[in-house]
Short mmCIF file of C-alpha atoms and ligand atoms in Angstrom, two decimals:
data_model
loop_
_atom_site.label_atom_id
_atom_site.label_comp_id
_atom_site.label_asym_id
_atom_site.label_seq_id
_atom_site.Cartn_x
_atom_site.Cartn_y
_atom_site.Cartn_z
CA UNK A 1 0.00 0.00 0.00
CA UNK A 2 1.34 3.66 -0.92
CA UNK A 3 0.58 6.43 1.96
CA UNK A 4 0.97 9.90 0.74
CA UNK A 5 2.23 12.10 4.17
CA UNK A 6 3.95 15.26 4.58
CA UNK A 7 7.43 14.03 4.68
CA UNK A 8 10.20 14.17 7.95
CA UNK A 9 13.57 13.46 7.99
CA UNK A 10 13.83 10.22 7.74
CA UNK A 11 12.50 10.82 4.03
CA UNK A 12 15.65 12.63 2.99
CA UNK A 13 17.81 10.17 1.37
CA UNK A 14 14.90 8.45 -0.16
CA UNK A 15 13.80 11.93 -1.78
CA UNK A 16 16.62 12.86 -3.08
CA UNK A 17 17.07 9.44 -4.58
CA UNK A 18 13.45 9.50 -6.33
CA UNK A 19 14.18 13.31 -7.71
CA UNK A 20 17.63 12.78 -8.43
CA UNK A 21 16.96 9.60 -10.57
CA UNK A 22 13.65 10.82 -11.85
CA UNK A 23 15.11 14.39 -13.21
CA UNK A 24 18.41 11.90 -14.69
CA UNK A 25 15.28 10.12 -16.67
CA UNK A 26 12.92 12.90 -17.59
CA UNK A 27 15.88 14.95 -19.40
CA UNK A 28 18.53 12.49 -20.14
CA UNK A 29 17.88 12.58 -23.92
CA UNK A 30 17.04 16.57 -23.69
CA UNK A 31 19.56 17.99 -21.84
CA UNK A 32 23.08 17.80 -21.32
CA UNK A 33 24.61 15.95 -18.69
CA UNK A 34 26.28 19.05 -17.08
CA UNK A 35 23.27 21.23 -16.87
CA UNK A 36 21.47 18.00 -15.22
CA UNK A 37 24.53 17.25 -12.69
CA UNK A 38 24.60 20.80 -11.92
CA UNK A 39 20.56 21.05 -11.05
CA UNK A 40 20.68 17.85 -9.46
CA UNK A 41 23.51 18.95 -7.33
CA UNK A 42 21.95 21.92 -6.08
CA UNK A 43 18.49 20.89 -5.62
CA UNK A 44 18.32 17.59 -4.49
CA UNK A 45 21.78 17.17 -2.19
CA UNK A 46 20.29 15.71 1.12
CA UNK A 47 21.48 18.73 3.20
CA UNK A 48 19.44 20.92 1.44
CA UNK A 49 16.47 18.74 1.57
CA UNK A 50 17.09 18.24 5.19
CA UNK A 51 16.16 21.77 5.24
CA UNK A 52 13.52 21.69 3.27
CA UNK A 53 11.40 18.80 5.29
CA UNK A 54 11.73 20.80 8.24
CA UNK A 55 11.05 24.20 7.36
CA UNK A 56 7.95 24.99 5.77
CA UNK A 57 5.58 28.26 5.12
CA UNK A 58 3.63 29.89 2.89
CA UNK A 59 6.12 30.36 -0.06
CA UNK A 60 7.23 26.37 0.77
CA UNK A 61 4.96 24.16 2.25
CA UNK A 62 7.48 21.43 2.36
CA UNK A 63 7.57 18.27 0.66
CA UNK A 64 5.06 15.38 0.32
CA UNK A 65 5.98 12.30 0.03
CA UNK A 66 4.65 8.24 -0.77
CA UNK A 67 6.16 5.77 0.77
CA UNK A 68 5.74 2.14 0.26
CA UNK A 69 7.18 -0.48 2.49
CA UNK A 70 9.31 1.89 3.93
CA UNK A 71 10.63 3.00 0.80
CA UNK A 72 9.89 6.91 -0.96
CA UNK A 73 8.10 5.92 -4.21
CA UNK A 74 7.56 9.71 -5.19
CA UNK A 75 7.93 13.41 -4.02
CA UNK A 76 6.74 16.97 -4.37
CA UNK A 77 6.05 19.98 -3.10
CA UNK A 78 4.82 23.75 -3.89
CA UNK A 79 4.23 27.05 -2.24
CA UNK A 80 2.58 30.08 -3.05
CA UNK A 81 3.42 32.66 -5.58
CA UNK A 82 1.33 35.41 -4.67
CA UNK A 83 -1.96 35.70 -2.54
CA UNK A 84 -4.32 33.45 -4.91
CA UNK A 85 -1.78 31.42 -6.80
CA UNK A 86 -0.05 28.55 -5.87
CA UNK A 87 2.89 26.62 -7.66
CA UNK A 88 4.31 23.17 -7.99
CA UNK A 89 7.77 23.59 -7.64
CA UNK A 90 8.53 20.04 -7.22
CA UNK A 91 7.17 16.51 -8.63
CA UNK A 92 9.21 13.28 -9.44
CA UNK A 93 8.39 9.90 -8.93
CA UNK A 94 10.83 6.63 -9.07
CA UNK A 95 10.94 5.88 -12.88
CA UNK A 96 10.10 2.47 -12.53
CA UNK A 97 6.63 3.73 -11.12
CA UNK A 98 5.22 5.70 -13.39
CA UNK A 99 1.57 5.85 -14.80
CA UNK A 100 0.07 4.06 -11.10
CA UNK A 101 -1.78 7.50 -9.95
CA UNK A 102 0.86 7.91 -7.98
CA UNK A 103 1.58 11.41 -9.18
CA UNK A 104 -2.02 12.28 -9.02
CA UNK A 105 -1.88 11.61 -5.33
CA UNK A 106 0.80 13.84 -4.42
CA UNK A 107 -0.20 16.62 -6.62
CA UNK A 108 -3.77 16.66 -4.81
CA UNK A 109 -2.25 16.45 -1.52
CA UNK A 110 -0.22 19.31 -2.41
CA UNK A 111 -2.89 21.02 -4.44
CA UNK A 112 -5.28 20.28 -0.47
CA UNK A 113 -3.04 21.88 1.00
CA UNK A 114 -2.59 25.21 -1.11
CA UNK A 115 -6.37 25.60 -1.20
CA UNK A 116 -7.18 24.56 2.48
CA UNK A 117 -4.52 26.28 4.33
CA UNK A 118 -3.63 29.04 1.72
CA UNK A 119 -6.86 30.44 0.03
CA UNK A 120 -5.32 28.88 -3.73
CA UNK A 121 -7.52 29.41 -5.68
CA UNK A 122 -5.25 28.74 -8.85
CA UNK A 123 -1.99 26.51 -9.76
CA UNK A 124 0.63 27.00 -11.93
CA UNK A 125 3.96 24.88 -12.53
CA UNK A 126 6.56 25.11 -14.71
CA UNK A 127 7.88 22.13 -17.11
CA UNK A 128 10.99 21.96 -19.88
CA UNK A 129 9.79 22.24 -23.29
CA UNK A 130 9.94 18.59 -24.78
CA UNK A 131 9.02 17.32 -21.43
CA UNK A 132 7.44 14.63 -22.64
CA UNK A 133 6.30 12.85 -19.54
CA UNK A 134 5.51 15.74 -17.13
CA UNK A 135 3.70 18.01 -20.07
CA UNK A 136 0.58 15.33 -20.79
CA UNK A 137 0.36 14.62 -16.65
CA UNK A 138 -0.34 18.26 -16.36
CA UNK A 139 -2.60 18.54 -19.17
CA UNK A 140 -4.59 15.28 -18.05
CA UNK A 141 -4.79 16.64 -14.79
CA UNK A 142 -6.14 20.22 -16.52
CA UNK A 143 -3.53 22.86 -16.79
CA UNK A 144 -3.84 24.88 -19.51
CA UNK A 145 -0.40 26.25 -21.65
CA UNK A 146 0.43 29.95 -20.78
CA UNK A 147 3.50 31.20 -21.95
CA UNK A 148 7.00 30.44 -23.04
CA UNK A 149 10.25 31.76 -20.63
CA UNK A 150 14.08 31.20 -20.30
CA UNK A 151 14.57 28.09 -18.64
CA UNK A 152 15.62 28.08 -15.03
CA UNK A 153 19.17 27.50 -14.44
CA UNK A 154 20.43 28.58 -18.06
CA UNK A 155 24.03 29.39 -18.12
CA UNK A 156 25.63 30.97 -20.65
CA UNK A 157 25.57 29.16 -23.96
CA UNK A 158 22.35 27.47 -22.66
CA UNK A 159 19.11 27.87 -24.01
CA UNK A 160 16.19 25.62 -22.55
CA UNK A 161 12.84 26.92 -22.40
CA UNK A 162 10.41 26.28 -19.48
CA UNK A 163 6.87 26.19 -20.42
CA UNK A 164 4.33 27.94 -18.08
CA UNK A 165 0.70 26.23 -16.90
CA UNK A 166 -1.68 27.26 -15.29
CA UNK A 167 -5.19 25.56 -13.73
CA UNK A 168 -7.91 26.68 -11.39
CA UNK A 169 -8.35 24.41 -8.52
C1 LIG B 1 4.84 13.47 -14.22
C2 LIG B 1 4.71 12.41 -13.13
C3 LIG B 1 4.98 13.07 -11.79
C4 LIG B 1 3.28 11.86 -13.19
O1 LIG B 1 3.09 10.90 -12.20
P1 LIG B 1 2.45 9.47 -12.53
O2 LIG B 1 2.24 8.77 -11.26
O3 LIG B 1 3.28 8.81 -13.58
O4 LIG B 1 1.07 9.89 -13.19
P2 LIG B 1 -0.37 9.27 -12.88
O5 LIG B 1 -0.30 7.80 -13.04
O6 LIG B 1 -0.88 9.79 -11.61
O7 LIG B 1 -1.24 9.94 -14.02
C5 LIG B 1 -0.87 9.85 -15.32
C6 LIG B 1 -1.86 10.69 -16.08
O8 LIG B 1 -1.17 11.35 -17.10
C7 LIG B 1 -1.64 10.88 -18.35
N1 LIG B 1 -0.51 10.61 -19.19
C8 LIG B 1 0.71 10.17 -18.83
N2 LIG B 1 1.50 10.04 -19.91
C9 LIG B 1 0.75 10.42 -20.96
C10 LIG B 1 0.98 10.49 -22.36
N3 LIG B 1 2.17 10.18 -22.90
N4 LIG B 1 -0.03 10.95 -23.15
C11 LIG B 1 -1.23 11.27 -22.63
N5 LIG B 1 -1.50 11.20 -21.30
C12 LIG B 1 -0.52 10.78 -20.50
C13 LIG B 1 -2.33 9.58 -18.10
O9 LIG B 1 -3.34 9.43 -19.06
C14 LIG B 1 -2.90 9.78 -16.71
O10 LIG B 1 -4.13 10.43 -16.74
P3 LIG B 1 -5.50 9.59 -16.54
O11 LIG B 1 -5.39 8.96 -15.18
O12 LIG B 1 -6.53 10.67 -16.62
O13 LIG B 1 -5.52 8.60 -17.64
C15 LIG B 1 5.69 11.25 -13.33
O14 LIG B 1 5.40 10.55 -14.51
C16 LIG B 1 7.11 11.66 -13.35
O15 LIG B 1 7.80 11.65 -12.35
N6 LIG B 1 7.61 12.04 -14.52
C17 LIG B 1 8.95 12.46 -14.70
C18 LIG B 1 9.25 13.71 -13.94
C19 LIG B 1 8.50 14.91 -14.41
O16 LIG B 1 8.34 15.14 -15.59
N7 LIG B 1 8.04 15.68 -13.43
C20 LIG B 1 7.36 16.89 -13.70
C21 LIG B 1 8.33 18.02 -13.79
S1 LIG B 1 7.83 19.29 -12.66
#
């Protein structure tokens, strides 16, 4: 059985093993292997996920996570961008579990908890242009394409482009 909880820390190796391996996946084939060691190493290193499961507010509110035997399956998280609007900032899953509804039940548990405890009353997240597992979850789940922007992280020489989606929850 899969529980979906707000994770603690004993959740932080097993998150940044699901995100680490699940970003490697998603943009293996898209993106260049520095520009993934270099997000992977800033985002997902277990000291800064460490502070991450213990701090959490309005612009964070920490990371979710399902767990299995023991084991983190998936993880996520958002926060709010400004009064009405949250974000998903956050949402990987082990690679060998995709397409189980497993991502649907983290995003609602995040999407409960911008709604309940932070008056969302919209959602936006952002996802790489040829992202081609992540783009037709959020359009299944009813985000709606916005906009085109520089993707996060570029360094010079770099061009990815983020695409911007947005849904009312
Ligand atoms: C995106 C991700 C979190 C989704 O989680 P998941 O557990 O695999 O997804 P679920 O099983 O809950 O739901 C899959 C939904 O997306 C739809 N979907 C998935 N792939 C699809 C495809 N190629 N074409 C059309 N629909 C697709 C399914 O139809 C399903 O919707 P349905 O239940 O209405 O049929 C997960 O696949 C993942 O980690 N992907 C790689 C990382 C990533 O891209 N993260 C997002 C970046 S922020």
């Amino acid at each position: 059985m899969i529980n979906i909880c707000k994770a603690n820390p004993i959740h932080v190796q097993g998150i940044a093993k699901v995100c680490s391996e699940g970003y490697q996946s998603t943009y293996g084939e898209t993106h260049s292997k520095e520009y993934i060691e270099r997000i992977i190493s800033e985002f997902y290193n277990t000291e800064r996920i460490l502070d991450e499961v213990t701090k959490s507010s309005r612009y964070w509110g920490g990371y979710f996570v399902a767990v299995e035997n023991d084991n983190v399956v998936g993880a996520g998280g958002g926060g709010m961008i400004n009064e009405t609007a949250g974000e998903i900032f956050v949402l990987y899953l082990d690679p060998n579990r995709r397409n189980e509804g497993i991502g649907t039940n983290l995003l609602e548990a995040i999407t409960k908890q911008q709604k309940e405890e932070f008056n969302a009353s919209e959602q936006w997240v952002s996802v790489h242009k040829g992202n081609e597992m992540g783009i037709p979850f959020y359009e299944a789940r009813g985000f709606i394409f916005q906009q085109e922007q520089n993707g996060y992280g570029n360094v010079e020489g770099e061009e990815y482009v983020s695409l911007r989606y947005c849904r009312s929850i």
